[in-house]
Amino acid sequence: MGSGGGGMMDLEDVTTVDLMTELLRRMRCAPKPERRLILIGPPGSGKGTQSPIIRDEHCLCHLATGDMLRAAVAAKTPLGIKAKEAMDKGELVSDDLVVGIIDEAMKKPSCEKGFILDGFPRTVVQAQKLDEMLANKGTKIDKVLNFAIDDAILEERITGRWIHPSSGRSYHSKFAPPKVPGIDDLTGEPLIQRKDDTLEVLKSRLEAFHRQTEPVIDYYSKESLVVQLHAEKRPEEVTAELQKVLS
Ligand code: AP5
């Protein structure tokens, strides 16, 4: 390596601190068991809030189809152009589109120890295709974490949410406020509200969840993979439940 051929990153240009941090991370991660997790729950149930915590603790990659699709929409890629209309209305995009992006994303080196699927699978067809994909690799899903919560709580969570677009960090004006309103704590960059985080679009997102995604919970219940969480509790309490389930 070193002289940077074939598009590979030139390690000489990586700072010593970054290199050492990554080395320490890999040493800490080496003995961790492999895990393949699905996070399932309605919009605002806390999947995106808990994912980075589980990712870092268990050395997994975090694959959020919603984040990937929003990035594609922002970059106006062919995938983004196809997905935008459904997303704006709070409807699901086609199964083929999301199955394709997940299949590709799972090949990343950061998924070596396994993954957290956040927002996928969202239909029984997606679940079947995922199972096929994993069976071809000789692996399978270990646990499905169900973020169970009453719809009534979600309205306030969704309308108060603020996002830092480049990192995906999420805040809440009441439950998890940034130090300075409208500003990301770490970078000082502005926060935004998601286009689909309105009461009107939330209604269709919830409708899609109950009609198309809840059957996925039944699908995995038959294999006894589903663990119920109390997603209405405070974030730290949900984290503690997750730590117990994954210990
Ligand atoms: P996606 O981005 O996946 O959105 P979603 O499932 O609706 O989930 P959210 O991101 O809204 O909720 P979350 O559970 O992550 O909540 P968060 O932790 O941020 O999908 C968007 C769209 O993309 C879909 O509508 C669809 O069109 C398309 N799409 C994506 N995947 C697809 C697929 N597989 N197939 C087809 N189409 C697909 O928390 C919310 C707020 O509450 C935050 O402000 C947070 O700070 C706060 N909060 C979190 N936990 C707590 C707590 N315990 N107590 C109090 N406040 C809390």
CSV table of C-alpha atoms and ligand atoms in Angstrom, one decimal:
chain,number,residue,atom,x,y,z
A,1,MET,CA,0.0,0.0,0.0
A,2,GLY,CA,1.3,3.5,0.6
A,3,SER,CA,1.7,4.9,-2.9
A,4,GLY,CA,-2.1,4.9,-3.3
A,5,GLY,CA,-2.7,2.7,-6.4
A,6,GLY,CA,-6.1,1.4,-7.6
A,7,GLY,CA,-8.2,4.0,-5.7
A,8,MET,CA,-7.2,2.6,-2.3
A,9,MET,CA,-7.0,5.2,0.4
A,10,ASP,CA,-3.4,6.3,1.0
A,11,LEU,CA,-2.7,5.4,4.7
A,12,GLU,CA,0.3,7.9,4.8
A,13,ASP,CA,-2.3,10.6,4.6
A,14,VAL,CA,-4.4,9.4,7.5
A,15,THR,CA,-3.5,11.2,10.8
A,16,THR,CA,-1.8,9.2,13.5
A,17,VAL,CA,-4.7,9.8,15.9
A,18,ASP,CA,-7.2,8.5,13.4
A,19,LEU,CA,-5.1,5.5,12.6
A,20,MET,CA,-4.5,4.6,16.3
A,21,THR,CA,-8.2,5.1,17.1
A,22,GLU,CA,-9.2,2.7,14.4
A,23,LEU,CA,-6.5,0.2,15.5
A,24,LEU,CA,-7.8,0.3,19.1
A,25,ARG,CA,-11.4,-0.1,17.8
A,26,ARG,CA,-10.5,-3.1,15.8
A,27,MET,CA,-8.6,-4.7,18.7
A,28,ARG,CA,-11.6,-4.1,21.0
A,29,CYS,CA,-14.0,-5.5,18.3
A,30,ALA,CA,-12.0,-8.6,17.4
A,31,PRO,CA,-13.4,-10.9,20.2
A,32,LYS,CA,-17.0,-9.7,19.9
A,33,PRO,CA,-19.5,-12.3,18.6
A,34,GLU,CA,-21.2,-11.7,15.2
A,35,ARG,CA,-24.8,-10.4,15.4
A,36,ARG,CA,-27.5,-9.7,12.8
A,37,LEU,CA,-30.3,-7.6,14.2
A,38,ILE,CA,-33.5,-6.1,12.9
A,39,LEU,CA,-35.0,-3.0,14.6
A,40,ILE,CA,-38.6,-2.7,13.9
A,41,GLY,CA,-41.1,-0.1,15.1
A,42,PRO,CA,-43.3,2.8,13.9
A,43,PRO,CA,-41.9,6.2,13.0
A,44,GLY,CA,-40.6,8.0,16.0
A,45,SER,CA,-40.3,4.8,18.2
A,46,GLY,CA,-36.6,5.4,18.8
A,47,LYS,CA,-34.8,3.1,16.3
A,48,GLY,CA,-32.5,5.8,15.0
A,49,THR,CA,-31.8,7.0,18.5
A,50,GLN,CA,-30.7,3.6,19.9
A,51,SER,CA,-28.9,2.3,16.7
A,52,PRO,CA,-25.6,4.2,17.1
A,53,ILE,CA,-25.3,3.1,20.7
A,54,ILE,CA,-25.8,-0.6,19.8
A,55,ARG,CA,-23.6,-0.2,16.8
A,56,ASP,CA,-20.6,1.1,18.8
A,57,GLU,CA,-21.0,-1.3,21.7
A,58,HIS,CA,-21.3,-4.4,19.5
A,59,CYS,CA,-19.1,-3.3,16.6
A,60,LEU,CA,-21.9,-3.7,14.0
A,61,CYS,CA,-22.7,-1.6,11.0
A,62,HIS,CA,-25.9,0.5,11.1
A,63,LEU,CA,-27.9,0.1,7.8
A,64,ALA,CA,-30.9,2.5,7.8
A,65,THR,CA,-32.8,2.4,4.5
A,66,GLY,CA,-34.5,5.7,5.3
A,67,ASP,CA,-31.1,7.5,5.7
A,68,MET,CA,-29.8,5.9,2.5
A,69,LEU,CA,-32.9,6.8,0.5
A,70,ARG,CA,-32.8,10.4,1.8
A,71,ALA,CA,-29.1,10.7,0.8
A,72,ALA,CA,-30.0,9.4,-2.7
A,73,VAL,CA,-32.9,11.9,-2.9
A,74,ALA,CA,-30.6,14.8,-1.9
A,75,ALA,CA,-27.9,13.7,-4.5
A,76,LYS,CA,-30.7,13.3,-7.1
A,77,THR,CA,-29.4,9.9,-8.2
A,78,PRO,CA,-31.7,7.7,-10.3
A,79,LEU,CA,-32.6,5.8,-7.2
A,80,GLY,CA,-33.4,9.0,-5.3
A,81,ILE,CA,-35.6,10.3,-8.2
A,82,LYS,CA,-37.6,7.0,-8.1
A,83,ALA,CA,-38.0,7.1,-4.3
A,84,LYS,CA,-38.8,10.7,-3.7
A,85,GLU,CA,-42.5,10.8,-4.5
A,86,ALA,CA,-43.4,7.8,-2.3
A,87,MET,CA,-41.3,9.2,0.6
A,88,ASP,CA,-42.8,12.7,0.4
A,89,LYS,CA,-46.3,11.1,0.8
A,90,GLY,CA,-45.2,8.8,3.6
A,91,GLU,CA,-45.7,5.7,1.5
A,92,LEU,CA,-43.2,2.8,1.1
A,93,VAL,CA,-40.9,2.7,-1.9
A,94,SER,CA,-40.8,-0.4,-4.0
A,95,ASP,CA,-39.4,-3.6,-2.5
A,96,ASP,CA,-36.9,-4.1,-5.3
A,97,LEU,CA,-35.3,-0.7,-4.7
A,98,VAL,CA,-34.7,-1.2,-1.0
A,99,VAL,CA,-33.6,-4.9,-1.3
A,100,GLY,CA,-31.0,-3.8,-3.9
A,101,ILE,CA,-29.5,-1.1,-1.6
A,102,ILE,CA,-29.4,-3.4,1.4
A,103,ASP,CA,-27.7,-6.2,-0.5
A,104,GLU,CA,-25.0,-3.8,-1.7
A,105,ALA,CA,-24.6,-2.1,1.8
A,106,MET,CA,-24.0,-5.4,3.6
A,107,LYS,CA,-20.8,-5.9,1.6
A,108,LYS,CA,-19.1,-3.0,3.5
A,109,PRO,CA,-16.1,-4.0,5.6
A,110,SER,CA,-17.8,-2.3,8.6
A,111,CYS,CA,-20.5,-5.0,8.5
A,112,GLU,CA,-17.9,-7.8,9.1
A,113,LYS,CA,-19.2,-8.4,12.7
A,114,GLY,CA,-22.8,-8.2,11.5
A,115,PHE,CA,-25.4,-5.4,11.2
A,116,ILE,CA,-28.3,-3.5,12.6
A,117,LEU,CA,-31.1,-3.2,10.1
A,118,ASP,CA,-33.1,0.0,10.9
A,119,GLY,CA,-36.3,0.5,8.8
A,120,PHE,CA,-35.8,-2.8,6.8
A,121,PRO,CA,-37.5,-5.2,6.2
A,122,ARG,CA,-40.8,-3.3,6.1
A,123,THR,CA,-42.9,-5.8,4.2
A,124,VAL,CA,-43.1,-9.5,4.3
A,125,VAL,CA,-41.7,-9.7,0.7
A,126,GLN,CA,-38.6,-7.7,1.9
A,127,ALA,CA,-38.3,-10.1,4.9
A,128,GLN,CA,-38.4,-13.2,2.6
A,129,LYS,CA,-35.8,-11.7,0.2
A,130,LEU,CA,-33.6,-10.8,3.2
A,131,ASP,CA,-33.8,-14.4,4.5
A,132,GLU,CA,-32.9,-15.7,1.0
A,133,MET,CA,-30.0,-13.3,0.8
A,134,LEU,CA,-28.6,-14.4,4.2
A,135,ALA,CA,-29.2,-18.1,3.5
A,136,ASN,CA,-27.0,-17.7,0.4
A,137,LYS,CA,-24.3,-16.4,2.6
A,138,GLY,CA,-24.9,-19.2,5.2
A,139,THR,CA,-26.1,-16.8,7.9
A,140,LYS,CA,-29.4,-15.7,9.4
A,141,ILE,CA,-31.1,-13.1,11.6
A,142,ASP,CA,-30.3,-13.5,15.3
A,143,LYS,CA,-32.9,-11.2,16.9
A,144,VAL,CA,-35.8,-8.9,15.9
A,145,LEU,CA,-36.1,-6.0,18.4
A,146,ASN,CA,-39.7,-4.7,18.4
A,147,PHE,CA,-40.0,-1.1,19.5
A,148,ALA,CA,-43.5,-1.4,20.8
A,149,ILE,CA,-45.3,1.9,21.5
A,150,ASP,CA,-48.7,3.5,21.3
A,151,ASP,CA,-49.4,5.7,18.3
A,152,ALA,CA,-50.6,8.6,20.5
A,153,ILE,CA,-47.0,9.2,21.8
A,154,LEU,CA,-45.5,9.4,18.3
A,155,GLU,CA,-47.0,12.7,17.2
A,156,GLU,CA,-45.0,14.8,19.7
A,157,ARG,CA,-41.8,12.9,19.1
A,158,ILE,CA,-42.0,13.3,15.3
A,159,THR,CA,-43.0,17.0,15.2
A,160,GLY,CA,-40.3,17.9,17.8
A,161,ARG,CA,-37.4,16.1,16.0
A,162,TRP,CA,-34.4,17.9,14.7
A,163,ILE,CA,-31.7,16.2,12.6
A,164,HIS,CA,-28.0,16.9,11.8
A,165,PRO,CA,-28.1,15.9,8.1
A,166,SER,CA,-24.5,14.8,7.5
A,167,SER,CA,-24.1,12.6,10.7
A,168,GLY,CA,-27.7,11.6,11.1
A,169,ARG,CA,-27.6,12.7,14.8
A,170,SER,CA,-31.1,13.4,16.0
A,171,TYR,CA,-32.4,15.7,18.7
A,172,HIS,CA,-35.8,16.6,20.1
A,173,SER,CA,-36.8,20.1,21.1
A,174,LYS,CA,-38.3,18.8,24.4
A,175,PHE,CA,-36.9,15.3,25.1
A,176,ALA,CA,-33.3,15.6,23.8
A,177,PRO,CA,-32.6,19.3,23.1
A,178,PRO,CA,-29.3,20.4,21.6
A,179,LYS,CA,-27.1,22.8,23.7
A,180,VAL,CA,-28.0,25.7,21.4
A,181,PRO,CA,-31.4,25.5,19.7
A,182,GLY,CA,-31.1,24.6,16.0
A,183,ILE,CA,-27.4,23.8,16.2
A,184,ASP,CA,-25.6,20.4,16.2
A,185,ASP,CA,-23.6,19.9,19.5
A,186,LEU,CA,-20.5,18.5,17.9
A,187,THR,CA,-20.0,20.4,14.7
A,188,GLY,CA,-21.9,23.7,15.3
A,189,GLU,CA,-23.7,23.1,12.0
A,190,PRO,CA,-27.4,23.9,11.6
A,191,LEU,CA,-30.1,21.2,12.3
A,192,ILE,CA,-33.0,20.6,10.0
A,193,GLN,CA,-36.5,19.1,10.2
A,194,ARG,CA,-37.4,16.2,7.9
A,195,LYS,CA,-39.8,16.9,5.1
A,196,ASP,CA,-42.0,13.9,6.1
A,197,ASP,CA,-42.1,14.9,9.8
A,198,THR,CA,-45.5,16.7,9.6
A,199,LEU,CA,-48.7,15.5,11.2
A,200,GLU,CA,-50.3,14.9,7.8
A,201,VAL,CA,-47.5,12.7,6.5
A,202,LEU,CA,-47.1,11.0,9.8
A,203,LYS,CA,-50.7,9.7,9.4
A,204,SER,CA,-49.8,7.8,6.2
A,205,ARG,CA,-46.5,6.6,7.6
A,206,LEU,CA,-48.4,5.1,10.6
A,207,GLU,CA,-51.0,3.6,8.2
A,208,ALA,CA,-48.2,2.0,6.2
A,209,PHE,CA,-46.6,0.7,9.4
A,210,HIS,CA,-49.8,-1.0,10.6
A,211,ARG,CA,-50.8,-2.4,7.3
A,212,GLN,CA,-47.5,-3.4,5.7
A,213,THR,CA,-44.9,-3.7,8.5
A,214,GLU,CA,-46.7,-5.2,11.4
A,215,PRO,CA,-47.1,-8.5,9.5
A,216,VAL,CA,-43.3,-8.6,9.4
A,217,ILE,CA,-43.4,-8.9,13.3
A,218,ASP,CA,-45.7,-12.0,12.9
A,219,TYR,CA,-43.4,-13.4,10.3
A,220,TYR,CA,-40.4,-13.4,12.6
A,221,SER,CA,-42.5,-14.4,15.7
A,222,LYS,CA,-43.1,-17.8,14.0
A,223,GLU,CA,-39.3,-18.3,14.3
A,224,SER,CA,-39.3,-17.0,17.9
A,225,LEU,CA,-36.9,-14.3,17.0
A,226,VAL,CA,-38.9,-11.3,18.3
A,227,VAL,CA,-38.0,-9.5,21.6
A,228,GLN,CA,-40.5,-6.8,22.8
A,229,LEU,CA,-39.1,-3.5,24.1
A,230,HIS,CA,-41.0,-0.8,26.0
A,231,ALA,CA,-40.3,2.0,23.5
A,232,GLU,CA,-42.5,4.5,25.4
A,233,LYS,CA,-39.9,4.7,28.3
A,234,ARG,CA,-37.1,7.3,28.5
A,235,PRO,CA,-34.2,6.8,26.1
A,236,GLU,CA,-31.8,5.7,28.8
A,237,GLU,CA,-34.3,3.1,30.0
A,238,VAL,CA,-34.7,1.7,26.4
A,239,THR,CA,-30.9,1.6,26.1
A,240,ALA,CA,-30.8,-0.4,29.4
A,241,GLU,CA,-33.4,-2.9,28.1
A,242,LEU,CA,-31.5,-3.3,24.8
A,243,GLN,CA,-28.2,-3.9,26.7
A,244,LYS,CA,-29.9,-6.6,28.8
A,245,VAL,CA,-31.4,-8.3,25.7
A,246,LEU,CA,-28.0,-8.3,23.9
A,247,SER,CA,-25.8,-9.2,26.8
B,1,AP5,P1,-37.3,6.0,7.9
B,1,AP5,O1,-36.3,7.0,7.8
B,1,AP5,O2,-36.9,4.6,8.2
B,1,AP5,O3,-38.4,6.6,8.9
B,1,AP5,P2,-39.3,5.8,10.0
B,1,AP5,O4,-39.3,4.4,10.1
B,1,AP5,O5,-40.6,6.5,9.8
B,1,AP5,O6,-38.6,6.1,11.3
B,1,AP5,P3,-38.1,7.4,12.0
B,1,AP5,O7,-36.7,7.7,11.5
B,1,AP5,O8,-39.1,8.5,11.8
B,1,AP5,O9,-38.2,7.0,13.5
B,1,AP5,P4,-37.1,6.4,14.5
B,1,AP5,O10,-37.7,5.2,15.1
B,1,AP5,O11,-35.7,6.3,14.0
B,1,AP5,O12,-37.2,7.6,15.6
B,1,AP5,P5,-36.0,8.5,16.3
B,1,AP5,O13,-35.0,7.6,17.0
B,1,AP5,O14,-35.4,9.4,15.3
B,1,AP5,O15,-38.2,6.0,6.5
B,1,AP5,C1,-38.6,7.2,5.9
B,1,AP5,C2,-39.3,6.8,4.5
B,1,AP5,O16,-38.3,6.1,3.7
B,1,AP5,C3,-40.5,5.8,4.6
B,1,AP5,O17,-41.6,6.5,4.9
B,1,AP5,C4,-40.4,5.2,3.2
B,1,AP5,O18,-41.0,6.0,2.3
B,1,AP5,C5,-39.0,5.1,2.9
B,1,AP5,N1,-38.4,3.8,3.3
B,1,AP5,C6,-37.4,3.5,4.3
B,1,AP5,N2,-37.2,2.2,4.4
B,1,AP5,C7,-38.0,1.6,3.5
B,1,AP5,C8,-38.2,0.2,3.2
B,1,AP5,N3,-37.5,-0.8,3.9
B,1,AP5,N4,-39.1,-0.1,2.3
B,1,AP5,C9,-39.9,0.9,1.7
B,1,AP5,N5,-39.7,2.2,1.9
B,1,AP5,C10,-38.8,2.6,2.8
B,1,AP5,O19,-36.9,9.3,17.4
B,1,AP5,C11,-37.8,10.2,17.0
B,1,AP5,C12,-37.7,11.5,17.9
B,1,AP5,O20,-38.1,11.1,19.3
B,1,AP5,C13,-36.3,12.1,18.0
B,1,AP5,O21,-36.4,13.5,18.0
B,1,AP5,C14,-35.7,11.5,19.3
B,1,AP5,O22,-34.8,12.4,19.9
B,1,AP5,C15,-37.0,11.3,20.2
B,1,AP5,N6,-36.9,10.1,21.0
B,1,AP5,C16,-36.3,8.9,20.7
B,1,AP5,N7,-36.5,8.0,21.7
B,1,AP5,C17,-37.2,8.7,22.7
B,1,AP5,C18,-37.6,8.3,24.0
B,1,AP5,N8,-37.4,7.1,24.4
B,1,AP5,N9,-38.3,9.2,24.7
B,1,AP5,C19,-38.5,10.5,24.2
B,1,AP5,N10,-38.1,10.9,23.0
B,1,AP5,C20,-37.4,10.0,22.2
